[in-house]
């Protein structure tokens, strides 16, 4: 019997690799092709695990905003793996190292990139897993400059969550939390629970999590939250918090987060609400003199912050993982995400 095409050759080197190819909304297949060789400045990573998130569900459903996906595409922007090979001009010491990687393929020459704000690149949107081949595959080739090297002892299963952790790190850096402040996190999904861990590290006087799902919210307590409540109970807490980090992207959460902030407080929005969401009251914004920031993706500084926190043990994403499936079960994994089951946390695909 012939060995499977994706099995290692006699010399131990795998000659081909599998990938989930979404050819069009609602249509995908598992394809196999010769493994890509890294070009100048590139690295090839053997993917260990890749997280499935709501944006992957949008890619599959065809509901992602125009210009933010290009079909056909191999999805997968949350991943971890090990460098298997490097191309010309790339540091050979990377081979064998555990890594994660940034998704944005920024131009590096526009004004925003030169400021270090690569997530605001004016050269046009270009991101791994949306406009470039992603990590729902055995291998991933990308510019080596996007890699962040992990400690040799790092748990690659947990490290697959460092992309959402980097987004949260961008929000935390934007919010500038200080020890002794009162802080609220709105939303207890993956972003919210990772935010709790990073915010707990600054020793706030109070760290509240607001979410209608009691079970999800209570997961934040062993992660450093000092209390949880449902949105209906948060009305009595309006004007209390120095910093509010919104992570849910629900229709009312941006509006409600601003009400939780004290006069002169700060609000950071990381969730992406759909059309028709309730807007922020401009009168309240002006009279309360709030500072409101938003986050989309993560620049290199936020990635570096998340990786340092992970290596130091301040970020422990493993408890957020509830399901692990093989590449063949991509459709089932997407169905789990956003399906409304409160028992579903982070779903991983394991090549």
mmCIF file of C-alpha atoms in Angstrom:
data_model
loop_
_atom_site.group_PDB
_atom_site.id
_atom_site.type_symbol
_atom_site.label_atom_id
_atom_site.label_comp_id
_atom_site.label_asym_id
_atom_site.label_seq_id
_atom_site.Cartn_x
_atom_site.Cartn_y
_atom_site.Cartn_z
ATOM 1 C CA UNK A 1 0.000 0.000 0.000
ATOM 2 C CA UNK A 2 1.304 3.444 -0.888
ATOM 3 C CA UNK A 3 1.934 5.866 1.955
ATOM 4 C CA UNK A 4 -0.330 8.929 2.170
ATOM 5 C CA UNK A 5 0.944 11.794 0.052
ATOM 6 C CA UNK A 6 1.468 13.938 3.130
ATOM 7 C CA UNK A 7 3.610 11.337 4.898
ATOM 8 C CA UNK A 8 7.336 12.039 5.262
ATOM 9 C CA UNK A 9 9.613 10.798 2.494
ATOM 10 C CA UNK A 10 12.304 8.210 3.321
ATOM 11 C CA UNK A 11 14.713 11.003 4.239
ATOM 12 C CA UNK A 12 12.191 12.219 6.849
ATOM 13 C CA UNK A 13 11.253 15.379 4.951
ATOM 14 C CA UNK A 14 7.607 15.932 4.054
ATOM 15 C CA UNK A 15 7.357 16.748 0.345
ATOM 16 C CA UNK A 16 3.768 17.950 0.223
ATOM 17 C CA UNK A 17 1.366 19.661 2.542
ATOM 18 C CA UNK A 18 -2.385 19.865 3.041
ATOM 19 C CA UNK A 19 -4.386 23.074 3.281
ATOM 20 C CA UNK A 20 -8.018 24.087 3.703
ATOM 21 C CA UNK A 21 -8.881 26.110 0.604
ATOM 22 C CA UNK A 22 -12.035 28.227 0.721
ATOM 23 C CA UNK A 23 -12.727 28.686 -2.958
ATOM 24 C CA UNK A 24 -15.826 30.812 -2.474
ATOM 25 C CA UNK A 25 -18.272 31.534 0.348
ATOM 26 C CA UNK A 26 -19.629 28.224 1.603
ATOM 27 C CA UNK A 27 -17.331 26.131 -0.548
ATOM 28 C CA UNK A 28 -14.082 24.549 0.619
ATOM 29 C CA UNK A 29 -11.917 21.504 0.057
ATOM 30 C CA UNK A 30 -8.794 19.987 1.532
ATOM 31 C CA UNK A 31 -6.056 20.313 -1.062
ATOM 32 C CA UNK A 32 -2.555 18.935 -1.264
ATOM 33 C CA UNK A 33 0.358 20.559 -3.058
ATOM 34 C CA UNK A 34 4.150 20.476 -3.048
ATOM 35 C CA UNK A 35 5.473 22.314 -0.042
ATOM 36 C CA UNK A 36 6.452 25.890 -0.861
ATOM 37 C CA UNK A 37 10.084 26.824 -0.597
ATOM 38 C CA UNK A 38 10.783 30.056 1.302
ATOM 39 C CA UNK A 39 12.121 32.872 -0.848
ATOM 40 C CA UNK A 40 14.551 35.631 0.102
ATOM 41 C CA UNK A 41 13.778 36.917 3.589
ATOM 42 C CA UNK A 42 11.105 34.265 4.162
ATOM 43 C CA UNK A 43 10.626 31.319 6.493
ATOM 44 C CA UNK A 44 8.574 28.152 6.245
ATOM 45 C CA UNK A 45 6.797 27.187 9.449
ATOM 46 C CA UNK A 46 5.374 23.783 10.296
ATOM 47 C CA UNK A 47 2.030 24.748 11.835
ATOM 48 C CA UNK A 48 1.351 23.188 15.237
ATOM 49 C CA UNK A 49 -2.076 24.679 15.957
ATOM 50 C CA UNK A 50 -4.316 27.375 14.476
ATOM 51 C CA UNK A 51 -7.233 29.095 16.162
ATOM 52 C CA UNK A 52 -10.633 29.529 14.542
ATOM 53 C CA UNK A 53 -12.344 32.838 15.228
ATOM 54 C CA UNK A 54 -15.417 34.767 14.167
ATOM 55 C CA UNK A 55 -13.598 36.386 11.255
ATOM 56 C CA UNK A 56 -12.826 32.936 9.838
ATOM 57 C CA UNK A 57 -16.516 32.192 10.085
ATOM 58 C CA UNK A 58 -17.162 35.407 8.115
ATOM 59 C CA UNK A 59 -14.725 34.296 5.420
ATOM 60 C CA UNK A 60 -16.525 30.973 5.073
ATOM 61 C CA UNK A 61 -19.993 32.534 5.167
ATOM 62 C CA UNK A 62 -19.099 35.334 2.760
ATOM 63 C CA UNK A 63 -20.043 38.077 5.225
ATOM 64 C CA UNK A 64 -16.598 39.633 5.694
ATOM 65 C CA UNK A 65 -16.482 43.270 4.578
ATOM 66 C CA UNK A 66 -15.555 43.915 0.964
ATOM 67 C CA UNK A 67 -11.826 44.392 0.513
ATOM 68 C CA UNK A 68 -10.939 42.359 3.597
ATOM 69 C CA UNK A 69 -10.832 38.932 1.954
ATOM 70 C CA UNK A 70 -9.673 37.635 -1.403
ATOM 71 C CA UNK A 71 -10.968 34.280 -2.677
ATOM 72 C CA UNK A 72 -9.752 31.618 -3.077
ATOM 73 C CA UNK A 73 -7.937 31.719 0.232
ATOM 74 C CA UNK A 74 -6.483 29.432 2.880
ATOM 75 C CA UNK A 75 -7.783 30.963 6.144
ATOM 76 C CA UNK A 76 -6.016 30.946 9.493
ATOM 77 C CA UNK A 77 -4.426 34.005 11.121
ATOM 78 C CA UNK A 78 -4.053 32.724 14.707
ATOM 79 C CA UNK A 79 -1.294 30.129 14.813
ATOM 80 C CA UNK A 80 1.849 28.720 16.355
ATOM 81 C CA UNK A 81 4.530 26.490 14.937
ATOM 82 C CA UNK A 82 8.174 25.690 14.415
ATOM 83 C CA UNK A 83 10.453 27.140 11.750
ATOM 84 C CA UNK A 84 11.359 24.349 9.348
ATOM 85 C CA UNK A 85 13.358 26.186 6.694
ATOM 86 C CA UNK A 86 14.472 29.689 5.738
ATOM 87 C CA UNK A 87 15.174 31.364 2.441
ATOM 88 C CA UNK A 88 18.218 33.303 1.272
ATOM 89 C CA UNK A 89 19.134 36.242 3.462
ATOM 90 C CA UNK A 90 17.209 34.903 6.458
ATOM 91 C CA UNK A 91 18.950 34.090 9.743
ATOM 92 C CA UNK A 92 19.530 30.296 9.723
ATOM 93 C CA UNK A 93 19.389 30.313 13.540
ATOM 94 C CA UNK A 94 15.603 30.551 13.192
ATOM 95 C CA UNK A 95 15.382 26.944 12.031
ATOM 96 C CA UNK A 96 13.985 24.787 14.814
ATOM 97 C CA UNK A 97 12.685 27.718 16.870
ATOM 98 C CA UNK A 98 9.124 27.923 18.167
ATOM 99 C CA UNK A 99 7.365 30.972 16.745
ATOM 100 C CA UNK A 100 4.183 32.917 16.248
ATOM 101 C CA UNK A 101 3.743 35.585 13.615
ATOM 102 C CA UNK A 102 2.088 38.871 12.788
ATOM 103 C CA UNK A 103 -0.603 38.851 10.139
ATOM 104 C CA UNK A 104 -0.501 42.288 8.565
ATOM 105 C CA UNK A 105 1.725 42.542 5.483
ATOM 106 C CA UNK A 106 2.411 46.254 5.907
ATOM 107 C CA UNK A 107 4.222 48.277 3.238
ATOM 108 C CA UNK A 108 6.763 49.650 5.781
ATOM 109 C CA UNK A 109 7.231 52.875 3.792
ATOM 110 C CA UNK A 110 4.058 54.917 4.374
ATOM 111 C CA UNK A 111 3.872 57.511 7.154
ATOM 112 C CA UNK A 112 1.842 55.251 9.446
ATOM 113 C CA UNK A 113 4.264 52.352 9.041
ATOM 114 C CA UNK A 114 7.226 54.630 9.729
ATOM 115 C CA UNK A 115 5.508 55.621 12.988
ATOM 116 C CA UNK A 116 5.322 51.940 13.915
ATOM 117 C CA UNK A 117 1.544 51.781 13.431
ATOM 118 C CA UNK A 118 1.639 48.999 10.843
ATOM 119 C CA UNK A 119 -2.003 48.089 11.514
ATOM 120 C CA UNK A 120 -2.853 51.503 9.998
ATOM 121 C CA UNK A 121 -0.780 50.964 6.847
ATOM 122 C CA UNK A 122 -2.078 53.129 4.002
ATOM 123 C CA UNK A 123 -0.647 50.802 1.376
ATOM 124 C CA UNK A 124 -3.824 48.717 1.349
ATOM 125 C CA UNK A 125 -5.150 45.859 3.479
ATOM 126 C CA UNK A 126 -3.110 42.673 3.198
ATOM 127 C CA UNK A 127 -3.195 39.970 5.892
ATOM 128 C CA UNK A 128 -2.300 36.323 6.353
ATOM 129 C CA UNK A 129 -5.412 34.163 6.215
ATOM 130 C CA UNK A 130 -7.530 36.735 4.392
ATOM 131 C CA UNK A 131 -5.638 37.972 1.342
ATOM 132 C CA UNK A 132 -2.585 35.657 1.705
ATOM 133 C CA UNK A 133 -2.439 31.911 2.430
ATOM 134 C CA UNK A 134 -3.023 31.259 6.118
ATOM 135 C CA UNK A 135 -2.362 28.627 8.739
ATOM 136 C CA UNK A 136 -5.194 26.135 8.241
ATOM 137 C CA UNK A 137 -2.492 24.061 6.636
ATOM 138 C CA UNK A 138 0.494 21.864 7.391
ATOM 139 C CA UNK A 139 2.916 24.628 6.394
ATOM 140 C CA UNK A 140 2.932 28.403 6.206
ATOM 141 C CA UNK A 141 5.443 30.582 4.340
ATOM 142 C CA UNK A 142 5.744 34.216 5.389
ATOM 143 C CA UNK A 143 8.293 37.026 5.717
ATOM 144 C CA UNK A 144 10.655 36.184 8.567
ATOM 145 C CA UNK A 145 10.404 39.781 9.819
ATOM 146 C CA UNK A 146 6.868 38.980 10.980
ATOM 147 C CA UNK A 147 7.982 36.170 13.291
ATOM 148 C CA UNK A 148 8.206 36.426 17.076
ATOM 149 C CA UNK A 149 10.431 33.776 18.618
ATOM 150 C CA UNK A 150 9.147 32.043 21.752
ATOM 151 C CA UNK A 151 11.006 30.529 24.651
ATOM 152 C CA UNK A 152 12.195 27.005 23.827
ATOM 153 C CA UNK A 153 9.954 25.680 26.629
ATOM 154 C CA UNK A 154 6.827 27.375 25.273
ATOM 155 C CA UNK A 155 3.591 25.403 24.963
ATOM 156 C CA UNK A 156 2.692 25.742 21.277
ATOM 157 C CA UNK A 157 -0.913 24.747 21.955
ATOM 158 C CA UNK A 158 -1.379 27.800 24.175
ATOM 159 C CA UNK A 159 0.761 29.964 21.904
ATOM 160 C CA UNK A 160 -1.813 29.614 19.111
ATOM 161 C CA UNK A 161 -3.825 32.233 21.033
ATOM 162 C CA UNK A 162 -1.098 34.865 20.898
ATOM 163 C CA UNK A 163 -2.704 36.619 17.931
ATOM 164 C CA UNK A 164 -5.842 37.580 19.886
ATOM 165 C CA UNK A 165 -3.554 38.240 22.852
ATOM 166 C CA UNK A 166 -1.625 40.722 20.717
ATOM 167 C CA UNK A 167 -4.878 42.509 19.845
ATOM 168 C CA UNK A 168 -5.673 42.707 23.553
ATOM 169 C CA UNK A 169 -2.136 43.914 24.248
ATOM 170 C CA UNK A 170 -2.713 46.717 21.738
ATOM 171 C CA UNK A 171 -5.857 47.671 23.653
ATOM 172 C CA UNK A 172 -4.060 47.581 27.007
ATOM 173 C CA UNK A 173 -1.193 49.695 25.712
ATOM 174 C CA UNK A 174 -3.702 52.173 24.277
ATOM 175 C CA UNK A 175 -5.622 52.321 27.563
ATOM 176 C CA UNK A 176 -2.562 52.860 29.734
ATOM 177 C CA UNK A 177 -3.820 51.091 32.890
ATOM 178 C CA UNK A 178 -2.232 52.113 36.180
ATOM 179 C CA UNK A 179 -1.981 50.308 39.480
ATOM 180 C CA UNK A 180 -4.851 51.024 41.834
ATOM 181 C CA UNK A 181 -7.325 52.040 39.123
ATOM 182 C CA UNK A 182 -10.832 50.714 38.684
ATOM 183 C CA UNK A 183 -11.034 48.800 35.420
ATOM 184 C CA UNK A 184 -13.913 47.077 33.637
ATOM 185 C CA UNK A 185 -13.798 44.570 30.792
ATOM 186 C CA UNK A 186 -16.970 44.273 28.716
ATOM 187 C CA UNK A 187 -17.215 40.806 27.211
ATOM 188 C CA UNK A 188 -15.917 37.450 28.440
ATOM 189 C CA UNK A 189 -14.999 35.818 25.151
ATOM 190 C CA UNK A 190 -11.435 35.010 24.145
ATOM 191 C CA UNK A 191 -10.425 38.679 23.917
ATOM 192 C CA UNK A 192 -12.091 39.557 27.202
ATOM 193 C CA UNK A 193 -10.513 36.756 29.210
ATOM 194 C CA UNK A 194 -7.078 37.484 27.753
ATOM 195 C CA UNK A 195 -7.596 41.158 28.614
ATOM 196 C CA UNK A 196 -8.343 40.218 32.206
ATOM 197 C CA UNK A 197 -5.028 38.400 32.468
ATOM 198 C CA UNK A 198 -3.001 41.315 31.102
ATOM 199 C CA UNK A 199 -4.886 43.898 33.169
ATOM 200 C CA UNK A 200 -4.602 41.878 36.376
ATOM 201 C CA UNK A 201 -0.822 42.131 36.002
ATOM 202 C CA UNK A 202 -0.956 45.894 36.728
ATOM 203 C CA UNK A 203 -2.695 45.345 40.113
ATOM 204 C CA UNK A 204 -5.932 47.327 39.662
ATOM 205 C CA UNK A 205 -8.035 48.137 42.719
ATOM 206 C CA UNK A 206 -11.028 46.612 40.943
ATOM 207 C CA UNK A 207 -11.320 44.501 37.799
ATOM 208 C CA UNK A 208 -14.924 43.863 36.773
ATOM 209 C CA UNK A 209 -16.085 41.652 33.901
ATOM 210 C CA UNK A 210 -19.462 42.346 32.309
ATOM 211 C CA UNK A 211 -21.112 39.598 30.266
ATOM 212 C CA UNK A 212 -24.656 38.194 30.070
ATOM 213 C CA UNK A 213 -23.270 34.629 30.164
ATOM 214 C CA UNK A 214 -22.683 33.991 33.846
ATOM 215 C CA UNK A 215 -20.563 30.897 33.291
ATOM 216 C CA UNK A 216 -18.265 32.663 30.836
ATOM 217 C CA UNK A 217 -17.887 35.689 33.086
ATOM 218 C CA UNK A 218 -17.023 33.571 36.107
ATOM 219 C CA UNK A 219 -14.090 32.046 34.208
ATOM 220 C CA UNK A 220 -12.438 35.440 34.676
ATOM 221 C CA UNK A 221 -12.323 35.152 38.468
ATOM 222 C CA UNK A 222 -9.358 32.756 38.714
ATOM 223 C CA UNK A 223 -7.659 34.847 36.019
ATOM 224 C CA UNK A 224 -7.609 37.959 38.189
ATOM 225 C CA UNK A 225 -11.060 39.548 37.958
ATOM 226 C CA UNK A 226 -12.421 40.846 41.261
ATOM 227 C CA UNK A 227 -16.075 40.635 40.248
ATOM 228 C CA UNK A 228 -18.521 39.836 37.457
ATOM 229 C CA UNK A 229 -21.979 41.043 36.547
ATOM 230 C CA UNK A 230 -24.554 40.918 33.772
ATOM 231 C CA UNK A 231 -25.185 44.007 31.590
ATOM 232 C CA UNK A 232 -28.552 44.524 33.270
ATOM 233 C CA UNK A 233 -26.764 44.884 36.607
ATOM 234 C CA UNK A 234 -24.146 47.303 35.311
ATOM 235 C CA UNK A 235 -26.476 50.307 35.291
ATOM 236 C CA UNK A 236 -25.721 51.046 38.938
ATOM 237 C CA UNK A 237 -22.007 51.195 38.076
ATOM 238 C CA UNK A 238 -22.169 53.942 35.470
ATOM 239 C CA UNK A 239 -19.421 56.523 35.858
ATOM 240 C CA UNK A 240 -17.296 54.322 38.129
ATOM 241 C CA UNK A 241 -14.340 53.099 36.053
ATOM 242 C CA UNK A 242 -11.068 54.774 35.128
ATOM 243 C CA UNK A 243 -10.591 52.445 32.165
ATOM 244 C CA UNK A 244 -13.078 50.311 30.241
ATOM 245 C CA UNK A 245 -11.899 47.769 27.683
ATOM 246 C CA UNK A 246 -14.693 46.637 25.367
ATOM 247 C CA UNK A 247 -14.132 43.248 23.687
ATOM 248 C CA UNK A 248 -17.575 41.936 22.775
ATOM 249 C CA UNK A 249 -18.549 43.742 19.583
ATOM 250 C CA UNK A 250 -22.237 43.349 20.460
ATOM 251 C CA UNK A 251 -24.757 45.938 19.185
ATOM 252 C CA UNK A 252 -24.819 47.959 22.438
ATOM 253 C CA UNK A 253 -21.419 47.325 24.049
ATOM 254 C CA UNK A 254 -19.557 50.369 22.664
ATOM 255 C CA UNK A 255 -22.341 52.640 23.912
ATOM 256 C CA UNK A 256 -22.599 50.904 27.277
ATOM 257 C CA UNK A 257 -18.825 50.899 27.820
ATOM 258 C CA UNK A 258 -18.745 54.677 27.618
ATOM 259 C CA UNK A 259 -21.424 54.893 30.301
ATOM 260 C CA UNK A 260 -19.308 52.773 32.649
ATOM 261 C CA UNK A 261 -16.362 55.173 32.377
ATOM 262 C CA UNK A 262 -15.946 57.951 34.918
ATOM 263 C CA UNK A 263 -15.709 61.586 33.806
ATOM 264 C CA UNK A 264 -12.311 61.999 32.190
ATOM 265 C CA UNK A 265 -11.975 58.214 31.880
ATOM 266 C CA UNK A 266 -10.656 56.103 29.016
ATOM 267 C CA UNK A 267 -12.466 53.601 26.809
ATOM 268 C CA UNK A 268 -10.807 51.215 24.344
ATOM 269 C CA UNK A 269 -12.978 49.425 21.784
ATOM 270 C CA UNK A 270 -11.720 46.129 20.359
ATOM 271 C CA UNK A 271 -14.948 44.419 19.319
ATOM 272 C CA UNK A 272 -16.243 44.734 15.752
ATOM 273 C CA UNK A 273 -20.028 45.252 15.821
ATOM 274 C CA UNK A 274 -22.179 44.577 12.805
ATOM 275 C CA UNK A 275 -24.246 47.160 10.935
ATOM 276 C CA UNK A 276 -26.906 48.886 12.996
ATOM 277 C CA UNK A 277 -25.020 48.914 16.291
ATOM 278 C CA UNK A 278 -25.976 51.584 18.798
ATOM 279 C CA UNK A 279 -23.643 54.565 18.525
ATOM 280 C CA UNK A 280 -21.843 56.457 21.264
ATOM 281 C CA UNK A 281 -23.808 59.416 22.619
ATOM 282 C CA UNK A 282 -21.832 62.502 21.498
ATOM 283 C CA UNK A 283 -23.260 64.648 24.292
ATOM 284 C CA UNK A 284 -22.133 62.162 26.945
ATOM 285 C CA UNK A 285 -18.760 61.885 25.225
ATOM 286 C CA UNK A 286 -18.221 65.651 25.264
ATOM 287 C CA UNK A 287 -19.603 66.429 28.714
ATOM 288 C CA UNK A 288 -17.742 63.544 30.341
ATOM 289 C CA UNK A 289 -14.547 64.368 28.431
ATOM 290 C CA UNK A 290 -13.865 60.741 27.677
ATOM 291 C CA UNK A 291 -10.877 59.481 25.720
ATOM 292 C CA UNK A 292 -12.067 56.775 23.314
ATOM 293 C CA UNK A 293 -9.638 54.634 21.332
ATOM 294 C CA UNK A 294 -10.235 51.735 18.976
ATOM 295 C CA UNK A 295 -8.073 48.761 18.024
ATOM 296 C CA UNK A 296 -8.015 46.724 14.820
ATOM 297 C CA UNK A 297 -5.279 44.119 14.707
ATOM 298 C CA UNK A 298 -1.964 44.672 16.426
ATOM 299 C CA UNK A 299 1.276 46.490 15.581
ATOM 300 C CA UNK A 300 4.687 44.933 16.370
ATOM 301 C CA UNK A 301 4.915 46.620 19.786
ATOM 302 C CA UNK A 302 1.701 44.923 20.910
ATOM 303 C CA UNK A 303 2.940 41.559 19.628
ATOM 304 C CA UNK A 304 6.187 41.987 21.534
ATOM 305 C CA UNK A 305 4.223 42.899 24.683
ATOM 306 C CA UNK A 306 2.009 39.800 24.387
ATOM 307 C CA UNK A 307 4.941 37.468 23.737
ATOM 308 C CA UNK A 308 6.868 38.837 26.732
ATOM 309 C CA UNK A 309 3.825 38.389 28.959
ATOM 310 C CA UNK A 310 3.351 34.842 27.650
ATOM 311 C CA UNK A 311 6.982 33.871 28.181
ATOM 312 C CA UNK A 312 6.833 35.368 31.691
ATOM 313 C CA UNK A 313 3.739 33.348 32.594
ATOM 314 C CA UNK A 314 1.456 36.388 32.904
ATOM 315 C CA UNK A 315 -0.657 35.106 30.012
ATOM 316 C CA UNK A 316 -2.025 31.578 30.345
ATOM 317 C CA UNK A 317 -4.365 30.977 27.375
ATOM 318 C CA UNK A 318 -4.729 27.187 27.721
ATOM 319 C CA UNK A 319 -7.926 27.262 29.873
ATOM 320 C CA UNK A 320 -9.711 29.104 27.053
ATOM 321 C CA UNK A 321 -9.314 26.173 24.620
ATOM 322 C CA UNK A 322 -12.342 23.866 24.552
ATOM 323 C CA UNK A 323 -12.128 22.054 21.205
ATOM 324 C CA UNK A 324 -9.327 20.685 19.001
ATOM 325 C CA UNK A 325 -10.095 19.234 15.574
ATOM 326 C CA UNK A 326 -8.073 18.028 12.573
ATOM 327 C CA UNK A 327 -7.917 19.983 9.300
ATOM 328 C CA UNK A 328 -10.461 17.583 7.805
ATOM 329 C CA UNK A 329 -13.072 18.915 10.251
ATOM 330 C CA UNK A 330 -12.771 22.569 9.201
ATOM 331 C CA UNK A 331 -16.508 22.918 8.527
ATOM 332 C CA UNK A 332 -17.363 21.490 11.945
ATOM 333 C CA UNK A 333 -14.891 23.838 13.605
ATOM 334 C CA UNK A 334 -16.439 26.862 11.895
ATOM 335 C CA UNK A 335 -19.911 25.710 12.940
ATOM 336 C CA UNK A 336 -18.796 25.575 16.564
ATOM 337 C CA UNK A 337 -17.559 29.170 16.474
ATOM 338 C CA UNK A 338 -20.395 31.591 16.919
ATOM 339 C CA UNK A 339 -22.922 28.799 17.180
ATOM 340 C CA UNK A 340 -24.273 30.110 20.468
ATOM 341 C CA UNK A 341 -23.182 27.207 22.658
ATOM 342 C CA UNK A 342 -21.848 28.747 25.896
ATOM 343 C CA UNK A 343 -19.603 25.726 26.352
ATOM 344 C CA UNK A 344 -17.576 26.582 23.247
ATOM 345 C CA UNK A 345 -14.493 28.658 23.882
ATOM 346 C CA UNK A 346 -11.467 28.750 21.617
ATOM 347 C CA UNK A 347 -11.506 26.143 18.845
ATOM 348 C CA UNK A 348 -8.191 24.942 17.406
ATOM 349 C CA UNK A 349 -7.384 23.148 14.175
ATOM 350 C CA UNK A 350 -4.436 20.792 14.574
ATOM 351 C CA UNK A 351 -2.657 19.935 11.299
#
